Short mmCIF file of C-alpha atoms in Angstrom, two decimals:
data_model
loop_
_atom_site.label_atom_id
_atom_site.label_comp_id
_atom_site.label_asym_id
_atom_site.label_seq_id
_atom_site.Cartn_x
_atom_site.Cartn_y
_atom_site.Cartn_z
CA UNK A 319 -0.05 0.06 -0.24
CA UNK A 320 3.15 2.24 0.68
CA UNK A 321 4.45 1.46 -2.18
CA UNK A 322 1.38 2.19 -4.42
CA UNK A 323 0.64 5.59 -2.29
CA UNK A 324 4.37 6.52 -3.42
CA UNK A 325 3.70 5.95 -7.00
CA UNK A 326 1.07 7.85 -6.97
CA UNK A 327 2.41 10.79 -4.77
CA UNK A 328 5.69 11.10 -7.60
CA UNK A 329 4.14 10.37 -11.08
CA UNK A 330 5.69 12.78 -13.41
CA UNK A 331 1.89 14.39 -13.74
CA UNK A 332 2.15 15.20 -10.42
CA UNK A 333 4.78 17.73 -10.91
CA UNK A 334 2.82 21.03 -10.93
CA UNK A 335 3.02 23.13 -13.93
CA UNK A 336 1.96 24.03 -17.02
CA UNK A 337 4.82 26.59 -18.78
CA UNK A 338 6.18 25.08 -22.28
CA UNK A 339 9.35 24.89 -20.39
CA UNK A 340 7.93 22.18 -17.82
CA UNK A 341 5.83 20.65 -20.26
CA UNK A 342 9.30 19.70 -21.81
CA UNK A 343 10.91 18.34 -18.22
CA UNK A 344 7.30 16.27 -18.61
CA UNK A 345 8.32 14.92 -21.84
CA UNK A 346 11.74 14.26 -20.99
CA UNK A 347 10.99 12.13 -18.00
CA UNK A 348 8.64 10.39 -19.55
CA UNK A 349 11.08 9.28 -22.18
CA UNK A 350 13.91 8.16 -20.01
CA UNK A 351 12.37 6.83 -16.84
CA UNK A 352 12.60 3.18 -17.60
CA UNK A 353 16.40 3.08 -18.83
CA UNK A 354 19.35 2.87 -16.88
CA UNK A 355 21.05 5.98 -18.29
CA UNK A 356 22.61 7.86 -15.86
CA UNK A 357 21.22 11.65 -15.40
CA UNK A 358 22.43 14.36 -14.13
CA UNK A 359 19.47 16.69 -12.71
CA UNK A 360 20.11 20.79 -12.94
CA UNK A 361 18.60 24.14 -11.52
CA UNK A 362 19.07 26.60 -8.75
CA UNK A 363 18.18 25.34 -5.07
CA UNK A 364 14.56 24.95 -4.52
CA UNK A 365 13.23 23.52 -8.51
CA UNK A 366 12.32 20.33 -7.43
CA UNK A 367 15.25 18.25 -8.29
CA UNK A 368 14.79 15.50 -5.63
CA UNK A 369 10.72 15.34 -6.78
CA UNK A 370 12.53 14.83 -10.76
CA UNK A 371 14.31 11.96 -9.13
CA UNK A 372 11.73 10.63 -7.51
CA UNK A 373 9.43 10.60 -10.90
CA UNK A 374 12.16 8.68 -12.85
CA UNK A 375 12.40 6.11 -10.00
CA UNK A 376 8.75 5.29 -9.54
CA UNK A 377 7.53 5.46 -13.29
CA UNK A 378 10.46 3.14 -13.72
CA UNK A 379 10.78 -0.78 -13.98
CA UNK A 380 12.71 -0.43 -10.53
CA UNK A 381 10.32 1.37 -9.03
CA UNK A 382 9.32 -1.67 -6.70
CA UNK A 383 12.76 -1.35 -5.40
CA UNK A 384 14.32 1.04 -2.84
CA UNK A 385 14.67 4.72 -4.07
CA UNK A 386 17.60 6.29 -1.78
CA UNK A 387 18.75 9.49 -1.32
CA UNK A 388 22.26 11.33 -0.36
CA UNK A 389 23.12 15.22 -0.09
CA UNK A 390 26.94 14.89 -0.90
CA UNK A 391 26.97 18.23 0.69
CA UNK A 392 26.15 17.44 4.06
CA UNK A 393 29.50 14.99 4.91
CA UNK A 394 32.94 15.03 5.12
CA UNK A 395 34.91 12.70 2.69
CA UNK A 396 35.66 10.68 4.86
CA UNK A 397 32.40 9.67 6.09
CA UNK A 398 30.94 9.89 2.61
CA UNK A 399 32.95 7.30 1.28
CA UNK A 400 31.85 5.22 4.15
CA UNK A 401 28.09 5.78 3.36
CA UNK A 402 27.85 5.12 -0.07
CA UNK A 403 30.59 2.38 -0.04
CA UNK A 404 30.37 0.65 3.29
CA UNK A 405 32.89 -0.24 5.18
CA UNK A 406 34.76 -3.35 6.95
CA UNK A 407 34.97 -3.95 10.64
CA UNK A 408 38.22 -1.95 12.00
CA UNK A 409 38.65 -0.13 8.69
CA UNK A 410 39.40 2.71 10.91
CA UNK A 411 39.13 3.86 14.14
CA UNK A 412 35.35 3.72 15.37
CA UNK A 413 34.43 1.21 12.76
CA UNK A 414 33.05 -1.35 15.30
CA UNK A 415 31.24 -3.47 12.65
CA UNK A 416 30.81 -3.82 9.28
CA UNK A 417 27.99 -1.44 7.02
CA UNK A 418 26.38 -1.92 4.22
CA UNK A 419 26.43 1.48 2.13
CA UNK A 420 24.46 3.44 0.43
CA UNK A 421 24.52 1.87 -3.31
CA UNK A 422 23.74 -1.73 -1.78
CA UNK A 423 20.68 -0.43 0.09
CA UNK A 424 19.81 0.45 -3.48
CA UNK A 425 20.76 -2.55 -5.00
CA UNK A 426 18.06 -3.47 -7.75
CA UNK A 427 16.75 0.14 -7.58
CA UNK A 428 18.04 4.14 -7.47
CA UNK A 429 20.49 6.33 -5.61
CA UNK A 430 19.97 9.92 -5.73
CA UNK A 431 23.17 11.70 -4.96
CA UNK A 432 22.56 15.69 -4.24
CA UNK A 433 24.56 18.19 -4.60
CA UNK A 434 27.32 15.24 -6.40
CA UNK A 435 29.36 18.76 -7.55
CA UNK A 436 30.86 19.02 -3.67
CA UNK A 437 31.94 15.76 -3.70
CA UNK A 438 35.84 15.39 -3.14
CA UNK A 439 38.29 15.09 -6.38
CA UNK A 440 38.99 10.95 -4.25
CA UNK A 441 35.85 10.29 -3.82
CA UNK A 442 35.02 11.47 -7.78
CA UNK A 443 37.53 8.49 -8.48
CA UNK A 444 35.47 6.36 -6.58
CA UNK A 445 32.26 7.13 -7.84
CA UNK A 446 33.98 7.07 -11.83
CA UNK A 447 35.08 3.75 -11.16
CA UNK A 448 31.67 2.27 -10.10
CA UNK A 449 29.14 3.95 -12.48
CA UNK A 450 32.02 2.22 -15.14
CA UNK A 451 32.14 -1.13 -13.32
CA UNK A 452 28.72 -1.14 -11.66
CA UNK A 453 31.31 -2.99 -8.41
CA UNK A 454 32.05 -1.25 -5.47
CA UNK A 455 34.59 -2.21 -2.94
CA UNK A 456 33.40 -1.15 0.68
CA UNK A 457 36.45 0.45 2.78
CA UNK A 458 39.26 -1.75 3.97
CA UNK A 459 38.08 -4.42 1.77
CA UNK A 460 39.88 -6.39 -0.69
CA UNK A 461 37.28 -8.14 -2.45
CA UNK A 462 34.84 -5.83 -4.82
CA UNK A 463 30.36 -6.40 -4.97
CA UNK A 464 28.27 -6.33 -7.96
CA UNK A 465 25.53 -3.85 -7.35
CA UNK A 466 22.98 -2.73 -9.86
CA UNK A 467 21.39 0.69 -9.20
CA UNK A 468 20.77 3.29 -11.03
CA UNK A 469 22.24 6.70 -10.56
CA UNK A 470 20.88 10.23 -10.74
CA UNK A 471 22.93 13.10 -9.65
CA UNK A 472 21.85 16.76 -9.11
CA UNK A 473 23.60 20.18 -8.81
CA UNK A 474 22.99 23.56 -8.42
CA UNK A 475 26.49 24.44 -9.09
CA UNK A 476 27.77 25.37 -12.35
CA UNK A 477 29.66 22.32 -13.08
CA UNK A 478 31.60 24.18 -16.23
CA UNK A 479 33.10 26.12 -13.98
CA UNK A 480 34.49 23.14 -11.75
CA UNK A 481 35.48 21.85 -14.77
CA UNK A 482 37.70 24.12 -15.25
CA UNK A 483 38.73 25.36 -12.33
CA UNK A 484 39.97 21.08 -11.86
CA UNK A 485 37.49 20.99 -8.77
CA UNK A 486 35.30 18.33 -10.63
CA UNK A 487 36.69 15.72 -12.78
CA UNK A 488 35.95 15.66 -16.89
CA UNK A 489 35.43 12.16 -17.17
CA UNK A 490 33.22 12.00 -14.48
CA UNK A 491 30.98 14.88 -15.56
CA UNK A 492 30.38 12.96 -18.64
CA UNK A 493 29.53 9.84 -16.97
CA UNK A 494 26.78 11.26 -15.00
CA UNK A 495 25.57 13.45 -17.42
CA UNK A 496 24.24 10.80 -19.86
CA UNK A 497 20.85 12.25 -19.93
CA UNK A 498 20.92 16.04 -18.11
CA UNK A 499 17.50 17.23 -17.22
CA UNK A 500 17.18 20.93 -16.62
CA UNK A 501 14.79 22.37 -14.23
CA UNK A 502 14.10 26.30 -14.32
CA UNK A 503 14.12 28.40 -11.74
CA UNK A 504 10.38 29.70 -10.64
CA UNK A 505 10.72 33.04 -12.28
CA UNK A 506 11.27 31.71 -15.76
CA UNK A 507 7.51 30.14 -15.25
CA UNK A 508 5.43 33.25 -13.87
CA UNK A 509 2.50 31.37 -15.21
CA UNK A 510 2.72 28.03 -13.21
CA UNK A 511 2.52 30.02 -9.33
CA UNK A 512 -1.82 30.06 -9.18
CA UNK A 513 -1.30 26.34 -9.99
CA UNK A 514 1.33 26.13 -7.52
CA UNK A 515 -0.55 28.03 -4.79
CA UNK A 516 -3.31 26.46 -5.25
CA UNK A 517 -1.68 23.19 -4.80
CA UNK A 518 0.16 23.64 -1.55
CA UNK A 519 -2.76 25.50 -0.15
CA UNK A 520 -4.78 22.13 -0.68
CA UNK A 521 -1.96 20.09 0.59
CA UNK A 522 -1.51 22.10 3.40
CA UNK A 523 -5.59 21.90 4.22
CA UNK A 524 -5.48 18.70 3.91
CA UNK A 525 -3.21 18.29 5.92
CA UNK A 526 -4.34 20.22 8.95
CA UNK A 527 -7.69 19.33 8.48
CA UNK A 528 -9.31 22.44 7.79
CA UNK A 529 -10.70 24.33 4.82
CA UNK A 530 -8.95 25.45 1.90
CA UNK A 531 -8.20 28.75 2.10
CA UNK A 532 -9.09 31.57 -0.69
CA UNK A 533 -6.58 33.11 -2.27
CA UNK A 534 -7.54 36.59 -3.87
CA UNK A 535 -6.32 38.12 -6.99
CA UNK A 536 -4.16 40.81 -5.59
CA UNK A 537 -2.49 38.44 -3.17
CA UNK A 538 -1.59 36.35 -6.62
CA UNK A 539 -0.57 39.41 -8.11
CA UNK A 540 2.20 39.98 -5.32
CA UNK A 541 3.00 36.59 -5.45
CA UNK A 542 3.43 36.85 -9.80
CA UNK A 543 5.80 39.83 -8.77
CA UNK A 544 8.20 38.44 -6.70
CA UNK A 545 11.20 36.96 -8.07
CA UNK A 546 11.56 33.69 -5.30
CA UNK A 547 14.87 33.65 -5.42
CA UNK A 548 14.36 30.11 -3.00
CA UNK A 549 12.29 28.66 -6.13
CA UNK A 550 8.98 26.49 -5.32
CA UNK A 551 10.52 25.19 -2.32
CA UNK A 552 10.24 29.10 -0.87
CA UNK A 553 6.97 29.36 -2.45
CA UNK A 554 5.92 26.86 -0.48
CA UNK A 555 7.22 27.96 2.70
CA UNK A 556 5.43 31.32 2.42
CA UNK A 557 2.24 29.48 1.63
CA UNK A 558 2.41 27.33 4.24
CA UNK A 559 3.13 30.41 6.82
CA UNK A 560 0.03 32.34 5.36
CA UNK A 561 -2.12 29.82 5.63
CA UNK A 562 -1.43 29.14 9.20
CA UNK A 563 -2.00 33.22 10.31
CA UNK A 564 -4.75 33.88 7.59
CA UNK A 565 -8.35 34.84 9.15
CA UNK A 566 -11.76 33.41 7.83
CA UNK A 567 -10.13 31.34 5.60
CA UNK A 568 -9.13 33.95 3.33
CA UNK A 569 -5.47 34.65 2.62
CA UNK A 570 -4.31 38.36 2.66
CA UNK A 571 -1.19 40.33 1.98
CA UNK A 572 -0.45 41.10 5.87
CA UNK A 573 -0.48 36.75 6.16
CA UNK A 574 2.33 37.26 3.41
CA UNK A 575 6.49 37.25 4.51
CA UNK A 576 7.77 41.12 4.34
CA UNK A 577 10.64 40.13 2.31
CA UNK A 578 7.87 39.22 -0.44
CA UNK A 579 5.57 42.38 -0.26
CA UNK A 580 9.11 44.05 -0.41
CA UNK A 581 10.23 42.21 -3.27
CA UNK A 582 6.93 42.78 -5.38
CA UNK A 583 6.95 46.61 -4.24
CA UNK A 584 10.53 47.07 -5.72
CA UNK A 585 9.14 45.41 -9.49
CA UNK A 586 6.12 47.13 -9.51
CA UNK A 587 3.92 46.47 -7.63
CA UNK A 588 1.89 49.35 -5.33
CA UNK A 589 0.82 48.26 -2.08
CA UNK A 590 -1.93 51.15 -0.63
CA UNK A 591 -2.77 51.11 3.10
CA UNK A 592 -5.61 49.42 3.50
CA UNK A 593 -4.10 46.21 2.05
CA UNK A 594 -4.88 46.27 -1.45
CA UNK A 595 -2.65 46.09 -5.02
CA UNK A 596 -2.54 47.82 -8.09
CA UNK A 597 0.11 46.46 -10.52
CA UNK A 598 2.00 48.79 -13.12
CA UNK A 599 0.20 47.58 -16.31
#
């Protein structure tokens, strides 16, 4: 039942947006989901890269197998290596038992390597060898283990710059970017904001077991004016706050974060003293 719910949650057509750039993303997900090719998801922070990775997994023949996500920027090199590849007992100080790495946990399924651009060069070499041979060697081990796992990587960093600076291996870049999928920032798909707003307020209402709040036109106008540097994640958080603060199930301008109101003003929204807004044509 849980697997069925996950498949429903991460169907690619449940990724919200009807803009031309998002339609292109949907088509790419649909075409490559059932392949074993390595995918590199590109996009700014908050654009939904992990959601795309989930959609790729749950729309593939690997859907009934594990989906494992790891943030490569969250751990130092030696700990990340142990997390990914595992280690043998006694391999280093504190290694009191054998550890199965995340690649093995994801055997038969998909592993999502988020922020892969932050990976240290030494670990990049080990990842490259795994992608070439589909075999891993645990830290402190002499033998190799065959693993069948699809790799989806993601980054919000300009890898081309890292290639020039020699901080990211060129051979690894070509190995992980067999199929690149680029997610547009929210400011480039403003027409999707009303759909996203409705999606998030409805989800929040379902979670809180309360009526779905109304979002007036003037509030939508301000939300469409703000540039959303944090992208969809920032919009979701702003709406969660607005839903919590609103009265009578109507979201008003005063319920939005101050930065959103100020950001909208600088782009052309004029707020009146009574909380209404008019937009420059």
